Amino acid sequence: MLVGLGLGPGNPELLTLRAVRLLKEADTVFVPGRIAADLVAPYREPVMLDFPMTDDEHRIRECLESNAEKIAPVALKGLAVFGILGDPNFFSTFSRLCEIIAKHHPGIEFRTEPGISSITAFAAAAGIPVGGGFEVTDGANSSSLIRLKARHPKKIIANLQSEGYREFVLVERMFFPDMKVYRGDEIPEKSDYMSVLYARR
């Protein structure tokens, strides 16, 4: 098993309780750089991997391939944790790493554990309350959206389909004991107030 673990924006007091537990339980903890290593150090001696900050796609791919082969033996036999700044599902290298590992080692399972993302950390640091729709981008054209409070997901999906969206995932009461994840045709007409809908073109 390989777990992508969010370590938050860099302040050690912003690690989640679950992050601390997983750092202690893991067979090996891997990190992509010094800041992540320092966050992990009070709980574990991490293995620091080379992830260069470069636009050279060939160099990036080489490092991903090399790091995948270092992580895979641990993940095949036990629990490997890859600790990353922010959240492993938002603009991180974790998803690309998983693609490569899955190609060469299809028996490895993956999951992610959330951390405080740069988006929510920014709002707190800047003192900016966000109460309406907003866009987050790294400069690329937006191809997906996240809709909060999706109480009538089928109706929302019908409108989004007219805008070219084709893939939908609904998470109801996330991280509560009765959490449910629906995809495609499984998505119900009505959902709990605490529901989030993801759509991608």
PDB file of C-alpha atoms in Angstrom:
ATOM      1  CA  MET A   1       0.000   0.000   0.000  1.00  0.00           C
ATOM      2  CA  LEU A   2       1.215   3.499  -0.871  1.00  0.00           C
ATOM      3  CA  VAL A   3      -0.383   6.450   0.902  1.00  0.00           C
ATOM      4  CA  GLY A   4       0.023  10.009  -0.340  1.00  0.00           C
ATOM      5  CA  LEU A   5       0.000  12.052   2.861  1.00  0.00           C
ATOM      6  CA  GLY A   6      -0.661  15.795   3.021  1.00  0.00           C
ATOM      7  CA  LEU A   7       1.722  17.560   5.415  1.00  0.00           C
ATOM      8  CA  GLY A   8       0.088  20.990   5.235  1.00  0.00           C
ATOM      9  CA  PRO A   9       1.663  24.322   4.253  1.00  0.00           C
ATOM     10  CA  GLY A  10       4.910  23.914   6.202  1.00  0.00           C
ATOM     11  CA  ASN A  11       4.116  24.753   9.816  1.00  0.00           C
ATOM     12  CA  PRO A  12       4.589  21.668  12.038  1.00  0.00           C
ATOM     13  CA  GLU A  13       1.537  22.640  14.119  1.00  0.00           C
ATOM     14  CA  LEU A  14      -0.657  22.289  11.016  1.00  0.00           C
ATOM     15  CA  LEU A  15      -0.073  18.549  10.620  1.00  0.00           C
ATOM     16  CA  THR A  16      -3.271  16.580  11.118  1.00  0.00           C
ATOM     17  CA  LEU A  17      -3.620  13.982  13.870  1.00  0.00           C
ATOM     18  CA  ARG A  18      -4.070  11.348  11.163  1.00  0.00           C
ATOM     19  CA  ALA A  19      -0.838  12.454   9.497  1.00  0.00           C
ATOM     20  CA  VAL A  20       1.085  11.999  12.738  1.00  0.00           C
ATOM     21  CA  ARG A  21      -0.412   8.533  13.241  1.00  0.00           C
ATOM     22  CA  LEU A  22       0.451   7.391   9.717  1.00  0.00           C
ATOM     23  CA  LEU A  23       3.991   8.721   9.995  1.00  0.00           C
ATOM     24  CA  LYS A  24       4.458   6.571  13.090  1.00  0.00           C
ATOM     25  CA  GLU A  25       2.779   3.472  11.600  1.00  0.00           C
ATOM     26  CA  ALA A  26       4.492   3.441   8.198  1.00  0.00           C
ATOM     27  CA  ASP A  27       7.205   0.965   7.336  1.00  0.00           C
ATOM     28  CA  THR A  28       9.030   3.731   5.465  1.00  0.00           C
ATOM     29  CA  VAL A  29       8.246   7.430   4.951  1.00  0.00           C
ATOM     30  CA  PHE A  30       9.441   9.055   1.727  1.00  0.00           C
ATOM     31  CA  VAL A  31       9.570  12.830   1.192  1.00  0.00           C
ATOM     32  CA  PRO A  32      10.382  15.011  -1.840  1.00  0.00           C
ATOM     33  CA  GLY A  33      12.535  17.652  -0.168  1.00  0.00           C
ATOM     34  CA  ARG A  34      14.032  19.281   2.906  1.00  0.00           C
ATOM     35  CA  ILE A  35      10.926  21.132   4.136  1.00  0.00           C
ATOM     36  CA  ALA A  36       8.871  17.922   4.110  1.00  0.00           C
ATOM     37  CA  ALA A  37      11.767  16.048   5.741  1.00  0.00           C
ATOM     38  CA  ASP A  38      11.890  18.583   8.584  1.00  0.00           C
ATOM     39  CA  LEU A  39       8.129  18.211   9.176  1.00  0.00           C
ATOM     40  CA  VAL A  40       8.427  14.427   9.345  1.00  0.00           C
ATOM     41  CA  ALA A  41      11.653  14.285  11.385  1.00  0.00           C
ATOM     42  CA  PRO A  42      10.064  14.547  14.881  1.00  0.00           C
ATOM     43  CA  TYR A  43       8.159  11.321  14.173  1.00  0.00           C
ATOM     44  CA  ARG A  44      10.291   9.365  11.701  1.00  0.00           C
ATOM     45  CA  GLU A  45      13.610   9.309   9.890  1.00  0.00           C
ATOM     46  CA  PRO A  46      12.399   9.896   6.321  1.00  0.00           C
ATOM     47  CA  VAL A  47      13.961   8.834   3.037  1.00  0.00           C
ATOM     48  CA  MET A  48      14.483  11.995   0.982  1.00  0.00           C
ATOM     49  CA  LEU A  49      13.965  11.566  -2.761  1.00  0.00           C
ATOM     50  CA  ASP A  50      15.136  13.795  -5.587  1.00  0.00           C
ATOM     51  CA  PHE A  51      12.335  15.754  -7.256  1.00  0.00           C
ATOM     52  CA  PRO A  52      14.011  18.604  -9.158  1.00  0.00           C
ATOM     53  CA  MET A  53      12.229  21.931  -9.602  1.00  0.00           C
ATOM     54  CA  THR A  54      12.607  22.177 -13.368  1.00  0.00           C
ATOM     55  CA  ASP A  55      10.588  22.513 -16.568  1.00  0.00           C
ATOM     56  CA  ASP A  56      12.691  19.789 -18.218  1.00  0.00           C
ATOM     57  CA  GLU A  57      10.047  17.093 -18.714  1.00  0.00           C
ATOM     58  CA  HIS A  58      12.643  14.455 -19.588  1.00  0.00           C
ATOM     59  CA  ARG A  59      14.522  15.079 -16.332  1.00  0.00           C
ATOM     60  CA  ILE A  60      11.259  15.036 -14.345  1.00  0.00           C
ATOM     61  CA  ARG A  61      10.258  11.718 -15.911  1.00  0.00           C
ATOM     62  CA  GLU A  62      13.640  10.166 -15.147  1.00  0.00           C
ATOM     63  CA  CYS A  63      13.364  11.147 -11.471  1.00  0.00           C
ATOM     64  CA  LEU A  64       9.800   9.866 -11.227  1.00  0.00           C
ATOM     65  CA  GLU A  65      10.852   6.503 -12.680  1.00  0.00           C
ATOM     66  CA  SER A  66      13.825   6.268 -10.321  1.00  0.00           C
ATOM     67  CA  ASN A  67      11.796   7.228  -7.249  1.00  0.00           C
ATOM     68  CA  ALA A  68       9.024   4.810  -8.165  1.00  0.00           C
ATOM     69  CA  GLU A  69      11.508   1.932  -8.037  1.00  0.00           C
ATOM     70  CA  LYS A  70      12.660   3.007  -4.574  1.00  0.00           C
ATOM     71  CA  ILE A  71       9.119   3.188  -3.197  1.00  0.00           C
ATOM     72  CA  ALA A  72       7.640   0.082  -4.856  1.00  0.00           C
ATOM     73  CA  PRO A  73       9.447  -2.624  -2.798  1.00  0.00           C
ATOM     74  CA  VAL A  74       8.146  -1.095   0.455  1.00  0.00           C
ATOM     75  CA  ALA A  75       4.612  -0.609  -0.876  1.00  0.00           C
ATOM     76  CA  LEU A  76       4.480  -4.196  -2.147  1.00  0.00           C
ATOM     77  CA  LYS A  77       5.283  -5.671   1.268  1.00  0.00           C
ATOM     78  CA  GLY A  78       3.868  -3.133   3.724  1.00  0.00           C
ATOM     79  CA  LEU A  79       2.915   0.506   4.215  1.00  0.00           C
ATOM     80  CA  ALA A  80       4.851   3.163   2.311  1.00  0.00           C
ATOM     81  CA  VAL A  81       3.952   6.786   3.024  1.00  0.00           C
ATOM     82  CA  PHE A  82       4.847   9.621   0.658  1.00  0.00           C
ATOM     83  CA  GLY A  83       4.643  12.875   2.614  1.00  0.00           C
ATOM     84  CA  ILE A  84       4.079  15.964   0.523  1.00  0.00           C
ATOM     85  CA  LEU A  85       3.548  19.638   1.314  1.00  0.00           C
ATOM     86  CA  GLY A  86      -0.034  20.814   1.077  1.00  0.00           C
ATOM     87  CA  ASP A  87      -2.499  18.197  -0.119  1.00  0.00           C
ATOM     88  CA  PRO A  88      -1.538  15.226  -2.353  1.00  0.00           C
ATOM     89  CA  ASN A  89      -4.565  15.765  -4.612  1.00  0.00           C
ATOM     90  CA  PHE A  90      -3.933  19.430  -5.440  1.00  0.00           C
ATOM     91  CA  PHE A  91      -1.142  20.275  -7.876  1.00  0.00           C
ATOM     92  CA  SER A  92       1.243  17.643  -6.515  1.00  0.00           C
ATOM     93  CA  THR A  93       3.593  15.076  -8.027  1.00  0.00           C
ATOM     94  CA  PHE A  94       1.861  12.206  -6.243  1.00  0.00           C
ATOM     95  CA  SER A  95      -0.633  11.375  -9.002  1.00  0.00           C
ATOM     96  CA  ARG A  96       2.143  11.192 -11.617  1.00  0.00           C
ATOM     97  CA  LEU A  97       4.184   8.988  -9.312  1.00  0.00           C
ATOM     98  CA  CYS A  98       1.206   6.643  -8.894  1.00  0.00           C
ATOM     99  CA  GLU A  99       0.748   6.365 -12.663  1.00  0.00           C
ATOM    100  CA  ILE A 100       4.315   5.165 -13.078  1.00  0.00           C
ATOM    101  CA  ILE A 101       4.186   2.734 -10.153  1.00  0.00           C
ATOM    102  CA  ALA A 102       0.871   1.311 -11.382  1.00  0.00           C
ATOM    103  CA  LYS A 103       2.386   0.713 -14.827  1.00  0.00           C
ATOM    104  CA  HIS A 104       5.358  -1.272 -13.501  1.00  0.00           C
ATOM    105  CA  HIS A 105       3.814  -2.681 -10.300  1.00  0.00           C
ATOM    106  CA  PRO A 106       0.050  -3.139 -10.872  1.00  0.00           C
ATOM    107  CA  GLY A 107      -0.383  -4.996  -7.582  1.00  0.00           C
ATOM    108  CA  ILE A 108       0.234  -1.899  -5.461  1.00  0.00           C
ATOM    109  CA  GLU A 109      -2.810  -0.161  -3.956  1.00  0.00           C
ATOM    110  CA  PHE A 110      -2.957   3.627  -3.518  1.00  0.00           C
ATOM    111  CA  ARG A 111      -4.871   6.076  -1.398  1.00  0.00           C
ATOM    112  CA  THR A 112      -4.473   9.650  -0.212  1.00  0.00           C
ATOM    113  CA  GLU A 113      -4.914  11.359   3.136  1.00  0.00           C
ATOM    114  CA  PRO A 114      -5.708  15.076   3.032  1.00  0.00           C
ATOM    115  CA  GLY A 115      -3.603  17.884   4.364  1.00  0.00           C
ATOM    116  CA  ILE A 116      -4.218  21.618   4.654  1.00  0.00           C
ATOM    117  CA  SER A 117      -3.862  22.821   1.067  1.00  0.00           C
ATOM    118  CA  SER A 118      -2.236  26.034  -0.150  1.00  0.00           C
ATOM    119  CA  ILE A 119      -5.718  27.253  -1.085  1.00  0.00           C
ATOM    120  CA  THR A 120      -7.171  27.183   2.426  1.00  0.00           C
ATOM    121  CA  ALA A 121      -3.828  28.177   3.974  1.00  0.00           C
ATOM    122  CA  PHE A 122      -3.724  31.266   1.735  1.00  0.00           C
ATOM    123  CA  ALA A 123      -7.218  32.349   2.773  1.00  0.00           C
ATOM    124  CA  ALA A 124      -6.214  32.096   6.443  1.00  0.00           C
ATOM    125  CA  ALA A 125      -2.849  33.848   6.009  1.00  0.00           C
ATOM    126  CA  ALA A 126      -4.349  36.678   3.957  1.00  0.00           C
ATOM    127  CA  GLY A 127      -7.454  37.010   6.113  1.00  0.00           C
ATOM    128  CA  ILE A 128      -9.716  36.582   3.090  1.00  0.00           C
ATOM    129  CA  PRO A 129     -13.112  34.914   3.646  1.00  0.00           C
ATOM    130  CA  VAL A 130     -14.294  33.009   0.572  1.00  0.00           C
ATOM    131  CA  GLY A 131     -18.070  32.781   0.474  1.00  0.00           C
ATOM    132  CA  GLY A 132     -18.900  32.457  -3.206  1.00  0.00           C
ATOM    133  CA  GLY A 133     -17.660  30.774  -6.345  1.00  0.00           C
ATOM    134  CA  PHE A 134     -13.996  31.153  -7.212  1.00  0.00           C
ATOM    135  CA  GLU A 135     -11.436  29.705  -9.609  1.00  0.00           C
ATOM    136  CA  VAL A 136      -8.097  28.115  -8.744  1.00  0.00           C
ATOM    137  CA  THR A 137      -5.633  27.658 -11.599  1.00  0.00           C
ATOM    138  CA  ASP A 138      -1.917  27.258 -12.296  1.00  0.00           C
ATOM    139  CA  GLY A 139      -2.368  29.130 -15.570  1.00  0.00           C
ATOM    140  CA  ALA A 140      -3.847  26.246 -17.542  1.00  0.00           C
ATOM    141  CA  ASN A 141      -7.409  26.317 -18.873  1.00  0.00           C
ATOM    142  CA  SER A 142      -9.940  24.958 -16.397  1.00  0.00           C
ATOM    143  CA  SER A 143     -11.225  21.485 -17.271  1.00  0.00           C
ATOM    144  CA  SER A 144     -12.923  20.598 -13.995  1.00  0.00           C
ATOM    145  CA  LEU A 145     -14.935  22.122 -11.183  1.00  0.00           C
ATOM    146  CA  ILE A 146     -15.996  21.293  -7.631  1.00  0.00           C
ATOM    147  CA  ARG A 147     -19.530  22.142  -6.504  1.00  0.00           C
ATOM    148  CA  LEU A 148     -20.223  22.399  -2.773  1.00  0.00           C
ATOM    149  CA  LYS A 149     -23.576  21.745  -1.088  1.00  0.00           C
ATOM    150  CA  ALA A 150     -24.742  19.561  -3.987  1.00  0.00           C
ATOM    151  CA  ARG A 151     -28.130  18.599  -2.539  1.00  0.00           C
ATOM    152  CA  HIS A 152     -29.709  17.974  -5.962  1.00  0.00           C
ATOM    153  CA  PRO A 153     -26.827  16.444  -7.899  1.00  0.00           C
ATOM    154  CA  LYS A 154     -28.818  15.103 -10.854  1.00  0.00           C
ATOM    155  CA  LYS A 155     -30.189  18.569 -11.611  1.00  0.00           C
ATOM    156  CA  ILE A 156     -26.698  20.081 -11.313  1.00  0.00           C
ATOM    157  CA  ILE A 157     -25.268  17.393 -13.596  1.00  0.00           C
ATOM    158  CA  ALA A 158     -27.911  18.070 -16.263  1.00  0.00           C
ATOM    159  CA  ASN A 159     -26.876  21.729 -16.367  1.00  0.00           C
ATOM    160  CA  LEU A 160     -23.173  20.909 -16.416  1.00  0.00           C
ATOM    161  CA  GLN A 161     -23.592  18.414 -19.245  1.00  0.00           C
ATOM    162  CA  SER A 162     -24.905  21.260 -21.414  1.00  0.00           C
ATOM    163  CA  GLU A 163     -21.583  23.021 -20.717  1.00  0.00           C
ATOM    164  CA  GLY A 164     -19.550  20.039 -21.885  1.00  0.00           C
ATOM    165  CA  TYR A 165     -18.852  18.248 -18.596  1.00  0.00           C
ATOM    166  CA  ARG A 166     -18.869  14.451 -18.906  1.00  0.00           C
ATOM    167  CA  GLU A 167     -17.330  12.876 -15.774  1.00  0.00           C
ATOM    168  CA  PHE A 168     -18.977  13.218 -12.348  1.00  0.00           C
ATOM    169  CA  VAL A 169     -18.177  12.046  -8.805  1.00  0.00           C
ATOM    170  CA  LEU A 170     -20.281  12.834  -5.724  1.00  0.00           C
ATOM    171  CA  VAL A 171     -18.970  12.453  -2.170  1.00  0.00           C
ATOM    172  CA  GLU A 172     -21.611  12.576   0.559  1.00  0.00           C
ATOM    173  CA  ARG A 173     -20.664  13.277   4.207  1.00  0.00           C
ATOM    174  CA  MET A 174     -16.945  12.889   3.494  1.00  0.00           C
ATOM    175  CA  PHE A 175     -14.829  11.363   6.255  1.00  0.00           C
ATOM    176  CA  PHE A 176     -17.867  10.734   8.450  1.00  0.00           C
ATOM    177  CA  PRO A 177     -18.512   7.070   9.328  1.00  0.00           C
ATOM    178  CA  ASP A 178     -21.395   6.950   6.821  1.00  0.00           C
ATOM    179  CA  MET A 179     -19.472   8.543   3.929  1.00  0.00           C
ATOM    180  CA  LYS A 180     -20.585   7.481   0.455  1.00  0.00           C
ATOM    181  CA  VAL A 181     -18.876   7.965  -2.909  1.00  0.00           C
ATOM    182  CA  TYR A 182     -20.999   7.843  -6.074  1.00  0.00           C
ATOM    183  CA  ARG A 183     -19.769   7.818  -9.680  1.00  0.00           C
ATOM    184  CA  GLY A 184     -21.605   8.263 -12.965  1.00  0.00           C
ATOM    185  CA  ASP A 185     -25.018   6.586 -13.051  1.00  0.00           C
ATOM    186  CA  GLU A 186     -24.814   5.748  -9.313  1.00  0.00           C
ATOM    187  CA  ILE A 187     -25.312   9.413  -8.362  1.00  0.00           C
ATOM    188  CA  PRO A 188     -28.727   9.904  -6.654  1.00  0.00           C
ATOM    189  CA  GLU A 189     -31.396  12.548  -7.299  1.00  0.00           C
ATOM    190  CA  LYS A 190     -30.991  14.030  -3.807  1.00  0.00           C
ATOM    191  CA  SER A 191     -28.056  14.149  -1.444  1.00  0.00           C
ATOM    192  CA  ASP A 192     -27.086  15.352   2.017  1.00  0.00           C
ATOM    193  CA  TYR A 193     -26.310  19.057   2.562  1.00  0.00           C
ATOM    194  CA  MET A 194     -22.713  17.990   3.218  1.00  0.00           C
ATOM    195  CA  SER A 195     -22.108  16.751  -0.330  1.00  0.00           C
ATOM    196  CA  VAL A 196     -19.481  17.741  -2.876  1.00  0.00           C
ATOM    197  CA  LEU A 197     -19.774  17.142  -6.612  1.00  0.00           C
ATOM    198  CA  TYR A 198     -16.754  16.918  -8.923  1.00  0.00           C
ATOM    199  CA  ALA A 199     -17.173  17.401 -12.675  1.00  0.00           C
ATOM    200  CA  ARG A 200     -14.653  17.159 -15.509  1.00  0.00           C
ATOM    201  CA  ARG A 201     -14.929  17.909 -19.192  1.00  0.00           C
TER     202      ARG A 201
END
